[in-house]
Amino acid sequence: MQGSQPSLFRSLIWWTVYSVCGVWAMYLVPGVDFLLPGLLCSMQEGNKAQTIWLMLLFTLIQEGAGLLAFGPGLLWYAMACLLFYLGRSLFEAENIVFILILSAAMGAGHVVIGITMRHLQDVAILLPRLVSDGCLNAVTIPLVWFVVFRLRERELRNVNAA
């Protein structure tokens, strides 16, 4: 998906619409991160400045919308970036198998982060809820990634054609 990048204005509009849709989807399906697939697509594009800004924005959204004190959103996106860049050395970044493995790891990571925060912040979070949210994330992330990847690929193709 690497290639020429859309203009800053076009990119800003695209990612703003994506962020609004992601927040709306997270409202409809609590416990699932609909913003992470966009961050994965941004990392696949190789635009580091865009990825850093999106990670900052998505972390602030997650931290502001969450019920826990500061930390889980930061850990979540840091883990995603670490796993992405480590896994990229083993798999092609745009390979669906890579995304499936990454999603499964993020689903497990959701449970680990939840358990950690539950103990650190002395909050009553039910383990079955954490596990079901982790499984839901592991299933939802690849599906949303596929849609976002295709839409973003079309956007970049339109930029290359112009």
PDB file of C-alpha atoms in Angstrom:
ATOM      1  CA  MET A   1       0.000   0.000   0.000  1.00  0.00           C
ATOM      2  CA  GLN A   2       3.053   2.231   0.027  1.00  0.00           C
ATOM      3  CA  GLY A   3       3.222   4.811  -2.714  1.00  0.00           C
ATOM      4  CA  SER A   4       2.470   8.444  -3.142  1.00  0.00           C
ATOM      5  CA  GLN A   5       0.470  10.024  -0.345  1.00  0.00           C
ATOM      6  CA  PRO A   6      -2.713  12.081  -0.647  1.00  0.00           C
ATOM      7  CA  SER A   7      -2.576  15.778   0.090  1.00  0.00           C
ATOM      8  CA  LEU A   8      -2.563  16.807   3.730  1.00  0.00           C
ATOM      9  CA  PHE A   9      -6.102  18.204   3.446  1.00  0.00           C
ATOM     10  CA  ARG A  10      -7.440  15.043   1.808  1.00  0.00           C
ATOM     11  CA  SER A  11      -5.740  12.865   4.387  1.00  0.00           C
ATOM     12  CA  LEU A  12      -7.063  15.014   7.210  1.00  0.00           C
ATOM     13  CA  ILE A  13     -10.627  14.697   5.900  1.00  0.00           C
ATOM     14  CA  TRP A  14     -10.278  10.938   5.352  1.00  0.00           C
ATOM     15  CA  TRP A  15      -8.913  10.250   8.831  1.00  0.00           C
ATOM     16  CA  THR A  16     -11.422  12.603  10.473  1.00  0.00           C
ATOM     17  CA  VAL A  17     -14.322  10.753   8.858  1.00  0.00           C
ATOM     18  CA  TYR A  18     -12.736   7.434   9.814  1.00  0.00           C
ATOM     19  CA  SER A  19     -12.256   8.571  13.428  1.00  0.00           C
ATOM     20  CA  VAL A  20     -15.849   9.768  13.733  1.00  0.00           C
ATOM     21  CA  CYS A  21     -17.133   6.476  12.280  1.00  0.00           C
ATOM     22  CA  GLY A  22     -14.817   4.520  14.603  1.00  0.00           C
ATOM     23  CA  VAL A  23     -16.001   6.374  17.702  1.00  0.00           C
ATOM     24  CA  TRP A  24     -19.617   5.902  16.644  1.00  0.00           C
ATOM     25  CA  ALA A  25     -19.000   2.164  16.107  1.00  0.00           C
ATOM     26  CA  MET A  26     -17.326   1.897  19.535  1.00  0.00           C
ATOM     27  CA  TYR A  27     -20.431   3.476  21.035  1.00  0.00           C
ATOM     28  CA  LEU A  28     -22.599   0.838  19.327  1.00  0.00           C
ATOM     29  CA  VAL A  29     -20.318  -2.095  20.211  1.00  0.00           C
ATOM     30  CA  PRO A  30     -18.653  -1.326  23.560  1.00  0.00           C
ATOM     31  CA  GLY A  31     -15.371  -3.074  24.277  1.00  0.00           C
ATOM     32  CA  VAL A  32     -14.242  -3.230  20.636  1.00  0.00           C
ATOM     33  CA  ASP A  33     -11.601  -0.891  19.253  1.00  0.00           C
ATOM     34  CA  PHE A  34     -12.655   0.185  15.775  1.00  0.00           C
ATOM     35  CA  LEU A  35      -9.791   2.692  15.571  1.00  0.00           C
ATOM     36  CA  LEU A  36      -6.956   0.143  15.677  1.00  0.00           C
ATOM     37  CA  PRO A  37      -7.520  -1.173  12.120  1.00  0.00           C
ATOM     38  CA  GLY A  38      -7.020   2.373  10.829  1.00  0.00           C
ATOM     39  CA  LEU A  39      -3.764   2.667  12.753  1.00  0.00           C
ATOM     40  CA  LEU A  40      -2.638  -0.640  11.243  1.00  0.00           C
ATOM     41  CA  CYS A  41      -3.412   0.672   7.747  1.00  0.00           C
ATOM     42  CA  SER A  42      -1.480   3.837   8.485  1.00  0.00           C
ATOM     43  CA  MET A  43       1.535   1.792   9.613  1.00  0.00           C
ATOM     44  CA  GLN A  44       1.241  -0.280   6.427  1.00  0.00           C
ATOM     45  CA  GLU A  45       1.343   2.907   4.351  1.00  0.00           C
ATOM     46  CA  GLY A  46       4.691   3.759   5.899  1.00  0.00           C
ATOM     47  CA  ASN A  47       3.801   7.389   6.617  1.00  0.00           C
ATOM     48  CA  LYS A  48       5.427   7.781  10.045  1.00  0.00           C
ATOM     49  CA  ALA A  49       4.179  11.315  10.738  1.00  0.00           C
ATOM     50  CA  GLN A  50       0.600  10.300   9.952  1.00  0.00           C
ATOM     51  CA  THR A  51       0.919   7.184  12.127  1.00  0.00           C
ATOM     52  CA  ILE A  52       2.287   9.142  15.086  1.00  0.00           C
ATOM     53  CA  TRP A  53      -0.528  11.703  14.879  1.00  0.00           C
ATOM     54  CA  LEU A  54      -3.160   8.981  14.571  1.00  0.00           C
ATOM     55  CA  MET A  55      -1.685   7.038  17.479  1.00  0.00           C
ATOM     56  CA  LEU A  56      -1.741  10.187  19.607  1.00  0.00           C
ATOM     57  CA  LEU A  57      -5.331  11.008  18.585  1.00  0.00           C
ATOM     58  CA  PHE A  58      -6.612   7.454  19.041  1.00  0.00           C
ATOM     59  CA  THR A  59      -4.868   7.125  22.415  1.00  0.00           C
ATOM     60  CA  LEU A  60      -6.478  10.351  23.624  1.00  0.00           C
ATOM     61  CA  ILE A  61      -9.872   9.162  22.394  1.00  0.00           C
ATOM     62  CA  GLN A  62      -9.479   5.800  24.140  1.00  0.00           C
ATOM     63  CA  GLU A  63      -8.188   7.333  27.367  1.00  0.00           C
ATOM     64  CA  GLY A  64     -10.940   9.957  27.404  1.00  0.00           C
ATOM     65  CA  ALA A  65     -13.735   7.527  26.644  1.00  0.00           C
ATOM     66  CA  GLY A  66     -12.614   4.747  28.986  1.00  0.00           C
ATOM     67  CA  LEU A  67     -13.745   4.130  32.525  1.00  0.00           C
ATOM     68  CA  LEU A  68     -10.254   3.460  33.836  1.00  0.00           C
ATOM     69  CA  ALA A  69      -7.606   5.985  34.837  1.00  0.00           C
ATOM     70  CA  PHE A  70      -4.848   6.868  32.378  1.00  0.00           C
ATOM     71  CA  GLY A  71      -2.891   3.967  30.950  1.00  0.00           C
ATOM     72  CA  PRO A  72      -4.822   1.211  29.172  1.00  0.00           C
ATOM     73  CA  GLY A  73      -5.180   3.054  25.855  1.00  0.00           C
ATOM     74  CA  LEU A  74      -1.510   3.920  25.818  1.00  0.00           C
ATOM     75  CA  LEU A  75      -0.559   0.303  26.552  1.00  0.00           C
ATOM     76  CA  TRP A  76      -3.017  -0.932  23.909  1.00  0.00           C
ATOM     77  CA  TYR A  77      -1.624   1.154  21.053  1.00  0.00           C
ATOM     78  CA  ALA A  78       1.996   0.730  22.166  1.00  0.00           C
ATOM     79  CA  MET A  79       1.467  -3.035  22.137  1.00  0.00           C
ATOM     80  CA  ALA A  80      -0.127  -2.830  18.679  1.00  0.00           C
ATOM     81  CA  CYS A  81       2.814  -0.856  17.278  1.00  0.00           C
ATOM     82  CA  LEU A  82       5.381  -3.142  18.892  1.00  0.00           C
ATOM     83  CA  LEU A  83       3.667  -6.286  17.609  1.00  0.00           C
ATOM     84  CA  PHE A  84       3.210  -4.753  14.161  1.00  0.00           C
ATOM     85  CA  TYR A  85       6.855  -3.754  13.738  1.00  0.00           C
ATOM     86  CA  LEU A  86       8.154  -7.042  15.190  1.00  0.00           C
ATOM     87  CA  GLY A  87       5.726  -9.118  13.114  1.00  0.00           C
ATOM     88  CA  ARG A  88       6.523  -7.184   9.967  1.00  0.00           C
ATOM     89  CA  SER A  89       9.991  -8.711  10.047  1.00  0.00           C
ATOM     90  CA  LEU A  90       8.408 -12.184   9.810  1.00  0.00           C
ATOM     91  CA  PHE A  91       5.395 -11.549   7.577  1.00  0.00           C
ATOM     92  CA  GLU A  92       4.431  -9.204   4.783  1.00  0.00           C
ATOM     93  CA  ALA A  93       2.593  -6.347   6.519  1.00  0.00           C
ATOM     94  CA  GLU A  94      -0.429  -6.517   4.196  1.00  0.00           C
ATOM     95  CA  ASN A  95      -0.850 -10.285   4.511  1.00  0.00           C
ATOM     96  CA  ILE A  96      -4.189 -11.342   6.010  1.00  0.00           C
ATOM     97  CA  VAL A  97      -2.464 -14.101   8.007  1.00  0.00           C
ATOM     98  CA  PHE A  98      -0.306 -11.449   9.661  1.00  0.00           C
ATOM     99  CA  ILE A  99      -3.398  -9.395  10.514  1.00  0.00           C
ATOM    100  CA  LEU A 100      -5.171 -12.479  11.906  1.00  0.00           C
ATOM    101  CA  ILE A 101      -2.200 -13.342  14.135  1.00  0.00           C
ATOM    102  CA  LEU A 102      -1.839  -9.713  15.207  1.00  0.00           C
ATOM    103  CA  SER A 103      -5.570  -9.539  15.995  1.00  0.00           C
ATOM    104  CA  ALA A 104      -5.428 -12.706  18.067  1.00  0.00           C
ATOM    105  CA  ALA A 105      -2.464 -11.292  19.989  1.00  0.00           C
ATOM    106  CA  MET A 106      -4.314  -8.013  20.510  1.00  0.00           C
ATOM    107  CA  GLY A 107      -7.368  -9.917  21.751  1.00  0.00           C
ATOM    108  CA  ALA A 108      -5.185 -11.709  24.299  1.00  0.00           C
ATOM    109  CA  GLY A 109      -3.488  -8.412  25.093  1.00  0.00           C
ATOM    110  CA  HIS A 110      -6.868  -6.853  25.801  1.00  0.00           C
ATOM    111  CA  VAL A 111      -7.435  -9.450  28.512  1.00  0.00           C
ATOM    112  CA  VAL A 112      -3.934  -8.999  29.983  1.00  0.00           C
ATOM    113  CA  ILE A 113      -4.219  -5.194  30.026  1.00  0.00           C
ATOM    114  CA  GLY A 114      -7.682  -5.451  31.574  1.00  0.00           C
ATOM    115  CA  ILE A 115      -6.499  -7.790  34.328  1.00  0.00           C
ATOM    116  CA  THR A 116      -3.470  -5.600  34.989  1.00  0.00           C
ATOM    117  CA  MET A 117      -5.543  -2.439  35.213  1.00  0.00           C
ATOM    118  CA  ARG A 118      -8.122  -4.199  37.354  1.00  0.00           C
ATOM    119  CA  HIS A 119      -5.461  -4.955  39.942  1.00  0.00           C
ATOM    120  CA  LEU A 120      -3.566  -1.663  39.665  1.00  0.00           C
ATOM    121  CA  GLN A 121      -6.644   0.535  39.907  1.00  0.00           C
ATOM    122  CA  ASP A 122      -8.715  -1.701  42.180  1.00  0.00           C
ATOM    123  CA  VAL A 123     -11.671  -1.687  39.804  1.00  0.00           C
ATOM    124  CA  ALA A 124     -14.234  -4.470  39.558  1.00  0.00           C
ATOM    125  CA  ILE A 125     -13.947  -5.744  35.990  1.00  0.00           C
ATOM    126  CA  LEU A 126     -15.442  -9.177  35.391  1.00  0.00           C
ATOM    127  CA  LEU A 127     -13.057 -11.691  33.824  1.00  0.00           C
ATOM    128  CA  PRO A 128     -15.733 -13.225  31.547  1.00  0.00           C
ATOM    129  CA  ARG A 129     -16.433  -9.728  30.173  1.00  0.00           C
ATOM    130  CA  LEU A 130     -12.718  -9.168  29.517  1.00  0.00           C
ATOM    131  CA  VAL A 131     -12.407 -12.497  27.735  1.00  0.00           C
ATOM    132  CA  SER A 132     -15.511 -11.914  25.602  1.00  0.00           C
ATOM    133  CA  ASP A 133     -14.303  -8.402  24.686  1.00  0.00           C
ATOM    134  CA  GLY A 134     -10.862  -9.816  23.838  1.00  0.00           C
ATOM    135  CA  CYS A 135     -12.410 -12.455  21.581  1.00  0.00           C
ATOM    136  CA  LEU A 136     -14.675  -9.878  19.977  1.00  0.00           C
ATOM    137  CA  ASN A 137     -11.656  -7.647  19.286  1.00  0.00           C
ATOM    138  CA  ALA A 138      -9.743 -10.596  17.804  1.00  0.00           C
ATOM    139  CA  VAL A 139     -12.623 -11.270  15.389  1.00  0.00           C
ATOM    140  CA  THR A 140     -13.608  -7.678  14.622  1.00  0.00           C
ATOM    141  CA  ILE A 141     -10.158  -6.158  13.994  1.00  0.00           C
ATOM    142  CA  PRO A 142      -9.408  -8.222  10.837  1.00  0.00           C
ATOM    143  CA  LEU A 143     -12.883  -7.587   9.416  1.00  0.00           C
ATOM    144  CA  VAL A 144     -12.691  -3.842   9.946  1.00  0.00           C
ATOM    145  CA  TRP A 145      -9.061  -3.807   8.773  1.00  0.00           C
ATOM    146  CA  PHE A 146     -10.062  -5.476   5.504  1.00  0.00           C
ATOM    147  CA  VAL A 147     -12.724  -2.825   4.819  1.00  0.00           C
ATOM    148  CA  VAL A 148     -10.470   0.077   5.825  1.00  0.00           C
ATOM    149  CA  PHE A 149      -7.538  -1.360   3.864  1.00  0.00           C
ATOM    150  CA  ARG A 150      -9.645  -1.578   0.691  1.00  0.00           C
ATOM    151  CA  LEU A 151     -11.082   1.912   1.151  1.00  0.00           C
ATOM    152  CA  ARG A 152      -7.675   3.402   1.882  1.00  0.00           C
ATOM    153  CA  GLU A 153      -6.160   1.515  -1.051  1.00  0.00           C
ATOM    154  CA  ARG A 154      -8.837   3.015  -3.315  1.00  0.00           C
ATOM    155  CA  GLU A 155      -8.064   6.483  -1.925  1.00  0.00           C
ATOM    156  CA  LEU A 156      -4.352   6.066  -2.607  1.00  0.00           C
ATOM    157  CA  ARG A 157      -5.089   4.701  -6.090  1.00  0.00           C
ATOM    158  CA  ASN A 158      -7.169   7.806  -6.825  1.00  0.00           C
ATOM    159  CA  VAL A 159      -4.240   9.970  -5.710  1.00  0.00           C
ATOM    160  CA  ASN A 160      -1.829   8.036  -7.928  1.00  0.00           C
ATOM    161  CA  ALA A 161      -4.198   8.353 -10.905  1.00  0.00           C
ATOM    162  CA  ALA A 162      -4.521  12.108 -10.511  1.00  0.00           C
TER     163      ALA A 162
END
